[in-house]
Short mmCIF file of C-alpha atoms and ligand atoms in Angstrom, two decimals:
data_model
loop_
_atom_site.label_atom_id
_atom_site.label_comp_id
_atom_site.label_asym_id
_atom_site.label_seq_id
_atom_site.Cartn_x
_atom_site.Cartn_y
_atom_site.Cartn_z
CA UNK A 459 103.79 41.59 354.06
CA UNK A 460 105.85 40.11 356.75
CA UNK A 461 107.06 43.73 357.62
CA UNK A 462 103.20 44.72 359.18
CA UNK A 463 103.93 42.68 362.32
CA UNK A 464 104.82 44.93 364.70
CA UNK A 465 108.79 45.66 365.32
CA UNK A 466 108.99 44.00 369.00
CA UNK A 467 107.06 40.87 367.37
CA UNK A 468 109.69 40.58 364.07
CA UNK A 469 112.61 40.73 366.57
CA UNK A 470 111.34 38.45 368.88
CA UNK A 471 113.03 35.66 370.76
CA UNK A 472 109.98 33.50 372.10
CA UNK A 473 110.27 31.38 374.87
CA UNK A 474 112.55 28.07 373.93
CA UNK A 475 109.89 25.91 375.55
CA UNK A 476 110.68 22.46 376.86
CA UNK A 477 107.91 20.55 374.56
CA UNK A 478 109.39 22.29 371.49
CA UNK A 479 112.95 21.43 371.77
CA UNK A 480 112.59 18.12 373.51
CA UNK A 481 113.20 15.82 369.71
CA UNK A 482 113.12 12.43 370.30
CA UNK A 483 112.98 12.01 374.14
CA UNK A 484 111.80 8.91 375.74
CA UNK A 485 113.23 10.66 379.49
CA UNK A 486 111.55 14.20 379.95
CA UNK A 487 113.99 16.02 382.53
CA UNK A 488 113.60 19.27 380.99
CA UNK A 489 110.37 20.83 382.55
CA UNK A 490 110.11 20.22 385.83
CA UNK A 491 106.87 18.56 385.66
CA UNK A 492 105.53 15.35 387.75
CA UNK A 493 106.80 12.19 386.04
CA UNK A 494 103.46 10.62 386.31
CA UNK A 495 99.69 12.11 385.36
CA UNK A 496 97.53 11.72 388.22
CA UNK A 497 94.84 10.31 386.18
CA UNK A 498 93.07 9.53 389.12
CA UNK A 499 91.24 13.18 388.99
CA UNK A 500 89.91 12.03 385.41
CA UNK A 501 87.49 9.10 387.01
CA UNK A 502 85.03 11.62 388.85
CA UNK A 503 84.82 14.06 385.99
CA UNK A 504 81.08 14.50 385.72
CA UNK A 505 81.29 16.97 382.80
CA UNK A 506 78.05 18.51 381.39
CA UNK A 507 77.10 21.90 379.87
CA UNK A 508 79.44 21.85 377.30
CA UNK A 509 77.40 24.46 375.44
CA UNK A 510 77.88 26.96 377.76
CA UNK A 511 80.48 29.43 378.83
CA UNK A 512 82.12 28.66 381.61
CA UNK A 513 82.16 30.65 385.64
CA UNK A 514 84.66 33.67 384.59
CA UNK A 515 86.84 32.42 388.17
CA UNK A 516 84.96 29.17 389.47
CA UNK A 517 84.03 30.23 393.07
CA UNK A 518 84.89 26.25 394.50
CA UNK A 519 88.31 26.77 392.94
CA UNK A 520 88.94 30.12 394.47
CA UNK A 521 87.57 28.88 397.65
CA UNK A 522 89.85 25.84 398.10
CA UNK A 523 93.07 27.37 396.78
CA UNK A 524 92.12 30.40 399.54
CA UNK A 525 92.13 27.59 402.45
CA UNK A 526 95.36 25.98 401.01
CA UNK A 527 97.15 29.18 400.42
CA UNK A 528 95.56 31.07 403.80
CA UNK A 529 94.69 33.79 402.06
CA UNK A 530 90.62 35.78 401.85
CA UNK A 531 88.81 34.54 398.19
CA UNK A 532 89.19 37.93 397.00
CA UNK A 533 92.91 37.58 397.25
CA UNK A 534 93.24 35.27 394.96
CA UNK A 535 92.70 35.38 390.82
CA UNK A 536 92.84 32.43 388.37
CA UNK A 537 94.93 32.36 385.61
CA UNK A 538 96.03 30.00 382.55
CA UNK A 539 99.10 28.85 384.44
CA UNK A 540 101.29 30.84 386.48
CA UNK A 541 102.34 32.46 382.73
CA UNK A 542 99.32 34.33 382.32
CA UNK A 543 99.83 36.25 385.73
CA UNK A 544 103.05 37.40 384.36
CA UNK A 545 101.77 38.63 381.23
CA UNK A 546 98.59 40.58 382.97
CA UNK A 547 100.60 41.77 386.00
CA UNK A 548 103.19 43.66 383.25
CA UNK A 549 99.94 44.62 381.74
CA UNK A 550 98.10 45.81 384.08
CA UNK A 551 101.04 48.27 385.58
CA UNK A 552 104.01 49.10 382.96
CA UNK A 553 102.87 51.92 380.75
CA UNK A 554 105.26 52.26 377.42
CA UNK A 555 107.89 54.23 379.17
CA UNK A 556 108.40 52.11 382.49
CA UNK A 557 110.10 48.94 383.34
CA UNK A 558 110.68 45.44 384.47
CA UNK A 559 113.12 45.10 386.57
CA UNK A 560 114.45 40.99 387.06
CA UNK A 561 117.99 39.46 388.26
CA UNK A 562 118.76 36.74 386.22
CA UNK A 563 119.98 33.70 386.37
CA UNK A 564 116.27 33.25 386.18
CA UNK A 565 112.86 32.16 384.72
CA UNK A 566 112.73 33.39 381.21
CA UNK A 567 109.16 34.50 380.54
CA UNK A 568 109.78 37.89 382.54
CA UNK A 569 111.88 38.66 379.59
CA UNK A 570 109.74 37.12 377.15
CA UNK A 571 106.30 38.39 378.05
CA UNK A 572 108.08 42.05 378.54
CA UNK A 573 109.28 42.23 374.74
CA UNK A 574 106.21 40.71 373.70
CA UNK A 575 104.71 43.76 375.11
CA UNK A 576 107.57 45.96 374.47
CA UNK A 577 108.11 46.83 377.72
CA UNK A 578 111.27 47.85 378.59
CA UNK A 579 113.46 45.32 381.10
CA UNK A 580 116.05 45.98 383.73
CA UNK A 581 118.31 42.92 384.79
CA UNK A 582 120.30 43.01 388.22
CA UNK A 583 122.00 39.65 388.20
CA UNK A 584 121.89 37.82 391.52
CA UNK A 585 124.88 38.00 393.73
CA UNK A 586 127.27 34.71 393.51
CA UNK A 587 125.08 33.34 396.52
CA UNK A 588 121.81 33.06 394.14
CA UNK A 589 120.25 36.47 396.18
CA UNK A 590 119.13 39.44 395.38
CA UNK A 591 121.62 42.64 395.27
CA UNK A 592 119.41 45.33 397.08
CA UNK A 593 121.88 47.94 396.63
CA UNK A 594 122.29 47.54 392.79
CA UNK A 595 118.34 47.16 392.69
CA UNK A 596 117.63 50.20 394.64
CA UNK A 597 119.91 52.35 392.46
CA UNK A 598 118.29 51.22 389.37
CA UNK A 599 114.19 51.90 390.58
CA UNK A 600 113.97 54.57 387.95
CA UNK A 601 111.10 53.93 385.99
CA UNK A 602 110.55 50.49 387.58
CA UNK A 603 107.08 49.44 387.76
CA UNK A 604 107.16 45.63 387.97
CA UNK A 605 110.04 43.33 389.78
CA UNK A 606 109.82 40.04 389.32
CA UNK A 607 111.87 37.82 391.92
CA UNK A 608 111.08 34.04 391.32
CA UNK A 609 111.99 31.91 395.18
CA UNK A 610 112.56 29.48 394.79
CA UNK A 611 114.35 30.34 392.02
CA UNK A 612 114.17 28.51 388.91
CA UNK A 613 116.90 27.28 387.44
CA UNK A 614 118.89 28.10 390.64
CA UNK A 615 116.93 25.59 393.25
CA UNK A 616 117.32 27.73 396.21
CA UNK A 617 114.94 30.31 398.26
CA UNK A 618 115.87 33.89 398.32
CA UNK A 619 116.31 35.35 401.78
CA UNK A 620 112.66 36.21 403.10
CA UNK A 621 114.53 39.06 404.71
CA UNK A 622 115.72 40.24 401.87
CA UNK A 623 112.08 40.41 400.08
CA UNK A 624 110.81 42.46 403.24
CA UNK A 625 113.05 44.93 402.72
CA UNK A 626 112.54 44.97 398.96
CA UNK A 627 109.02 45.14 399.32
CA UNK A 628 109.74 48.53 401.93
CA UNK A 629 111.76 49.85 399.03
CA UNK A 630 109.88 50.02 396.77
CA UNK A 631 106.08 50.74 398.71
CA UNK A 632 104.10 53.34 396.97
CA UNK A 633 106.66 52.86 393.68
CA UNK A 634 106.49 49.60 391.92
CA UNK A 635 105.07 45.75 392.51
CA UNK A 636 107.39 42.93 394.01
CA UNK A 637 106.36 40.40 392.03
CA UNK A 638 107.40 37.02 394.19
CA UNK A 639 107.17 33.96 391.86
CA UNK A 640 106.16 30.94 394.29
CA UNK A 641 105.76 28.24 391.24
CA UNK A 642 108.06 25.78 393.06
CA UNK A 643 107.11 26.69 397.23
CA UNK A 644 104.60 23.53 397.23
CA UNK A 645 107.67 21.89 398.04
CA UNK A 646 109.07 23.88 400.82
CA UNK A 647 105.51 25.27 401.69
CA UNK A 648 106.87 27.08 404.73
CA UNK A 649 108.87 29.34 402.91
CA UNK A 650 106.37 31.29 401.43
CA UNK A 651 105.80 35.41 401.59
CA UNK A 652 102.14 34.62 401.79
CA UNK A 653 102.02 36.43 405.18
CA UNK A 654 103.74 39.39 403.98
CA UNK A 655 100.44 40.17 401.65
CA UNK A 656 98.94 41.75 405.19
CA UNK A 657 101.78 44.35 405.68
CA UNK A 658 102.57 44.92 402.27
CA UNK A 659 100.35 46.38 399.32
CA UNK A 660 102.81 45.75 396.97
CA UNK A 661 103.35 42.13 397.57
CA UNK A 662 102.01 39.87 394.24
CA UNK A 663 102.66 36.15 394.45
CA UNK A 664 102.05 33.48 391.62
CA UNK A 665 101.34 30.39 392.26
CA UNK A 666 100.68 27.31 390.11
CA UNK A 667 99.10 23.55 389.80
CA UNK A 668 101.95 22.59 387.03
CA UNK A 669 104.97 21.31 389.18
CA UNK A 670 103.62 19.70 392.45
CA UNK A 671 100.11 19.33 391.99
CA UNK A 672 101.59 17.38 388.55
CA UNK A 673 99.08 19.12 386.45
CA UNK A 674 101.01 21.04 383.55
CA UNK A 675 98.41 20.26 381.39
CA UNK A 676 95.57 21.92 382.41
CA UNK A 677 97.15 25.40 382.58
CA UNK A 678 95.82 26.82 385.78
CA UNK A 679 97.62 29.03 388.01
CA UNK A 680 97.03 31.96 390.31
CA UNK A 681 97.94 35.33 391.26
CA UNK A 682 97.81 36.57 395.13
CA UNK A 683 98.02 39.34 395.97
CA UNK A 684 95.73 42.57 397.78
CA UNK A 685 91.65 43.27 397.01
CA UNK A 686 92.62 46.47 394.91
CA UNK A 687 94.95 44.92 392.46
CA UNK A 688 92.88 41.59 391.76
CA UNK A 689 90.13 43.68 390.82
CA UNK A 690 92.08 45.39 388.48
CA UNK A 691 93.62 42.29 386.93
CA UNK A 692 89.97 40.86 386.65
CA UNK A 693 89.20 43.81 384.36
CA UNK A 694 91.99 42.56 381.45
CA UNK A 695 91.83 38.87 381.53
CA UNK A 696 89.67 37.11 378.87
CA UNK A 697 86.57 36.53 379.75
CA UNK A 698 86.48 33.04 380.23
CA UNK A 699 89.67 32.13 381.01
CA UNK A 700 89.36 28.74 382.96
CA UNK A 701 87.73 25.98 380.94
CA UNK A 702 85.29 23.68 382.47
CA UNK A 703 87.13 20.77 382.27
CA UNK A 704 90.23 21.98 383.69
CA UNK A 705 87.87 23.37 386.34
CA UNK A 706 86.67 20.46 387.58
CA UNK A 707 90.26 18.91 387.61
CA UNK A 708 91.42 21.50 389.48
CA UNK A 709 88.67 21.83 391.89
CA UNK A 710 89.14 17.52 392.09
CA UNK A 711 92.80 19.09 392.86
CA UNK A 712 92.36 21.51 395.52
CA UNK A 713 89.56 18.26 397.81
CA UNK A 714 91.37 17.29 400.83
CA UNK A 715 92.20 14.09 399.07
CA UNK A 716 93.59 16.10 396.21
CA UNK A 717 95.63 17.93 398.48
CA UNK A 718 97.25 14.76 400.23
CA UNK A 719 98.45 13.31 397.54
CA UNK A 720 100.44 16.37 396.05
CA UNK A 721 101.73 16.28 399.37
CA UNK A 722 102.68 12.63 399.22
CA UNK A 723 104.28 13.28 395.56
CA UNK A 724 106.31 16.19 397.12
CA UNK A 725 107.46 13.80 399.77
CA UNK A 726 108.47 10.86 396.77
CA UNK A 727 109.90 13.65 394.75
CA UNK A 728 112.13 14.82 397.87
CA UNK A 729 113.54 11.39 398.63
CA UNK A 730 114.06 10.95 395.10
CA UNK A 731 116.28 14.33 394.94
CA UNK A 732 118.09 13.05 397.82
CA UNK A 733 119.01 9.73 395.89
CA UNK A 734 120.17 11.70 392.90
CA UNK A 735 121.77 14.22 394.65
CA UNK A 736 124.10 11.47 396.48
CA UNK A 737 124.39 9.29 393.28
CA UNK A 738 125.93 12.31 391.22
CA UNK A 739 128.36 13.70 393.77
CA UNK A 740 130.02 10.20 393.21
CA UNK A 741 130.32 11.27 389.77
CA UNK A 742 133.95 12.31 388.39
CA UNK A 743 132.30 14.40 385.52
CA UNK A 744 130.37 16.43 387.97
CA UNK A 745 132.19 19.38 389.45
CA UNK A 746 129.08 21.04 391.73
CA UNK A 747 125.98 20.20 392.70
CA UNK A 748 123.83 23.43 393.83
CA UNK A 749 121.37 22.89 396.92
CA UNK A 750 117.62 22.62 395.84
CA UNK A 751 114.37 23.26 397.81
CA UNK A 752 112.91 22.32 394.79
CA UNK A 753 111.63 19.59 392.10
CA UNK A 754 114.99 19.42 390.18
CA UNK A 755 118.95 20.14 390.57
CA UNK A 756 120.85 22.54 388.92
CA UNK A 757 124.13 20.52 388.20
CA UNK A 758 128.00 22.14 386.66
CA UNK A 759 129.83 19.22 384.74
CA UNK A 760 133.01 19.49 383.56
CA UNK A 761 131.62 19.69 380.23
CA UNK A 762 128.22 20.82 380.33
CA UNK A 763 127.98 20.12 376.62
CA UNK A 764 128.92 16.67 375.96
CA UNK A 765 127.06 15.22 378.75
CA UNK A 766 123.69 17.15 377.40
CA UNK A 767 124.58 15.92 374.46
CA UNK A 768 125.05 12.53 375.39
CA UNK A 769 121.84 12.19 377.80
CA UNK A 770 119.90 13.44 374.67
CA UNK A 771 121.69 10.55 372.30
CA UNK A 772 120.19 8.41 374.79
CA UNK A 773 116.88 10.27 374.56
CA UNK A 774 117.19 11.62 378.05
CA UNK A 775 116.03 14.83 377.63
CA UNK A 776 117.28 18.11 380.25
CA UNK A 777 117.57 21.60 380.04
CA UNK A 778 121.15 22.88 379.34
CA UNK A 779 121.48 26.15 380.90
CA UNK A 780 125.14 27.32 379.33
CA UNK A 781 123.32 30.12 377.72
CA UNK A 782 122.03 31.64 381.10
CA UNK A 783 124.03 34.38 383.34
CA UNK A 784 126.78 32.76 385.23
CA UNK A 785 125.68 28.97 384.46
CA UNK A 786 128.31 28.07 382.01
CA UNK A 787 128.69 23.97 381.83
CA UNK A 788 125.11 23.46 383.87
CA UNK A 789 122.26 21.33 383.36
CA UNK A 790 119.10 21.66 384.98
CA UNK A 791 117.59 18.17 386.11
CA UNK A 792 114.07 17.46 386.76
CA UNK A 793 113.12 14.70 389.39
CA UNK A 794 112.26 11.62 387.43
CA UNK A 795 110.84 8.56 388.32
CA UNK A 796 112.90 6.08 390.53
CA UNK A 797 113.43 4.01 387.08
CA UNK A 798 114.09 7.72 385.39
CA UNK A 799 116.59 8.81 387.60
CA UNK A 800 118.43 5.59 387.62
CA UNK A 801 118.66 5.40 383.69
CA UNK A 802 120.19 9.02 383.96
CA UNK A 803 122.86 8.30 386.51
CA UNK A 804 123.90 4.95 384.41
CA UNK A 805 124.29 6.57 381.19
CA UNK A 806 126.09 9.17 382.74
CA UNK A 807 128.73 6.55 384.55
CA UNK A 808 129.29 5.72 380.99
CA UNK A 809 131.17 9.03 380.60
C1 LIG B 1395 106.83 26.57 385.56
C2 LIG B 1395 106.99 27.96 386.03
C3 LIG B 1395 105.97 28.92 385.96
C4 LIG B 1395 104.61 28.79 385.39
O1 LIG B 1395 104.25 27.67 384.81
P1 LIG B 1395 102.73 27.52 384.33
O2 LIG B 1395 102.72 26.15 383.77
O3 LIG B 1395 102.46 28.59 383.33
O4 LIG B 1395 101.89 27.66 385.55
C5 LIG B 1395 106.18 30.17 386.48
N1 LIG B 1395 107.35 30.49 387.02
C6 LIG B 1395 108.34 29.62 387.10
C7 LIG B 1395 109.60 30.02 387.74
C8 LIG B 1395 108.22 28.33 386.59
O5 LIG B 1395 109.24 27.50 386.65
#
């Protein structure tokens, strides 16, 4: 029986999600998320019509990400996390013979969600900087529908050059979708490409509520990008993809008051970077500390290994990266609480 799943399902390698190999944690380092639910949304909730289905893309949602983002409302589609736009964008433009096209060291669902759908994938690693290689990218276009480019990168920390993205984007007009992953840019929100969606037709952005807006659990993110290729999107997602009570958390989100205090967690989990960042470079067992725009630091120990091994003895859980391009002996911190952070750097003095 087990041979009538399909071949590119049998050989699979799903996605080695945080949740699933986190064992006994008390410390969760290892996703990137806010440390602490913002259970404040939950004492509004006025939730009612349960019976019925929900608003396919809930109009005050769409609305109030539009003003945050600066984009038109039909710019803008909602998706079950930013992992659902990946899925429908590879959808929506690779047929069976084309490609993705992503430089790793990078997010791993652009591999993942490409196999699922057996969809062929082209990797141009990034340059020893953490950028893009244009050159090596524009001599391997063949057949590329969909580049993904994730800035800031995860689990690299740092922006890619918005130069750089222009000219991708020119290289590849009227050919194949740039694909900029924004999941982390609520943190350095004047980075963004955003703008770029007026020149270029090509330009998709994802966006998310799981890292800043500290709202993993509700799994809603969104795609931006022009009129024509939201519409098209709209016609494969599920038909109710947003359920009401995430909705309403979102939408509680996305009020001005919602919106000031992500802003005020960004600013905590920024000074709290800076304190870990200063606390490990006093650290013998840590040979480089990579710059970070984002919610967590990508770290090279002198033995990657035994200190991941150690932290997770000690039920501090992070993401060891030694199987990723170029990362050999990393680990990939999230920002913890104050108390969080300090636990980590004391076990690791221990070393
Ligand atoms: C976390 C993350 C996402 C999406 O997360 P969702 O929870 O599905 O919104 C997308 N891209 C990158 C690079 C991420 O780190």
């Amino acid at each position: 029986m087990q041979t009538l799943i399909k071949k590119s399902v049998q050989t699979l390698t799903p996605y080695q999600s945080a949740r699933k190999i986190g064992g006994n944690g008390t410390i969760w380092l290892n996703a990137n998320e806010y440390p602490i639910s913002p259970n404040e949304l939950l004492t509004n909730l006025s939730l009612e019509n349960l019976n019925r289905y929900p608003e396919p893309q809930p109009q005050s949602i769409i609305t109030a990400y539009a003003n945050y983002a600066g984009v038109n409302n039909n710019q803008i589609l909602i998706t079950r996390g930013g992992d659902e736009g990946i899925e429908l964008i590879i959808r929506a433009f690779c047929e069976n013979d084309e490609s993705v096209l992503y430089c790793p060291p990078t997010y791993g669902m652009y591999k993942v969600s490409s196999d699922t759908l057996n969809i062929n994938t082209k990797t141009i690693p990034l340059t020893a900087e953490f950028q893009l290689n244009l050159a090596e990218i524009e001599n391997n276009l063949d057949k590329v529908k969909v580049i993904f480019i994730c800035s800031p990168n995860n689990p690299t920390g740092n922006l890619l050059n918005k130069d750089d993205i222009i000219q991708l984007l020119d290289m590849t007009k009227n050919k194949a979708v740039a694909v900029v992953d924004e999941a982390y840019i609520d943190f350095c929100l004047d980075n963004s490409i955003v703008d770029e969606l007026n020149h270029f037709d090509n330009l998709i952005i994802i966006r998310t509520l799981s890292k800043a807006f500290a709202l993993a659990s509700i799994r809603c993110g969104f795609i931006l990008a022009n009129e024509w290729i939201i519409q098209s999107l709209q016609k494969i997602i599920a038909p109710y993809p947003i359920p009401t009570p995430c909705a309403l958390i979102a939408e509680s989100a996305l009020s001005d008051i919602g919106i000031q205090a992500m802003q005020d967690k960004v600013a905590i989990t920024l000074d709290n970077k800076l304190w870990l960042e200063n606390e490990l470079s006093n650290l013998e067992i840590v040979q480089n500390i990579y710059p970070s725009v984002a919610n967590f630091i990508l770290v090279t120990f002198k033995d990657g290994q035994a200190v991941f091994d150690k932290l997770w003895e000690q039920g501090i859980i992070a993401r060891n990266q030694h199987t990723a391009l170029n990362l050999a002996n990393c680990i990939r911190i999230s920002i913890g609480t104050d108390k969080e952070n300090l636990a980590l750097i004391n076990t690791l003095k221990k070393f």
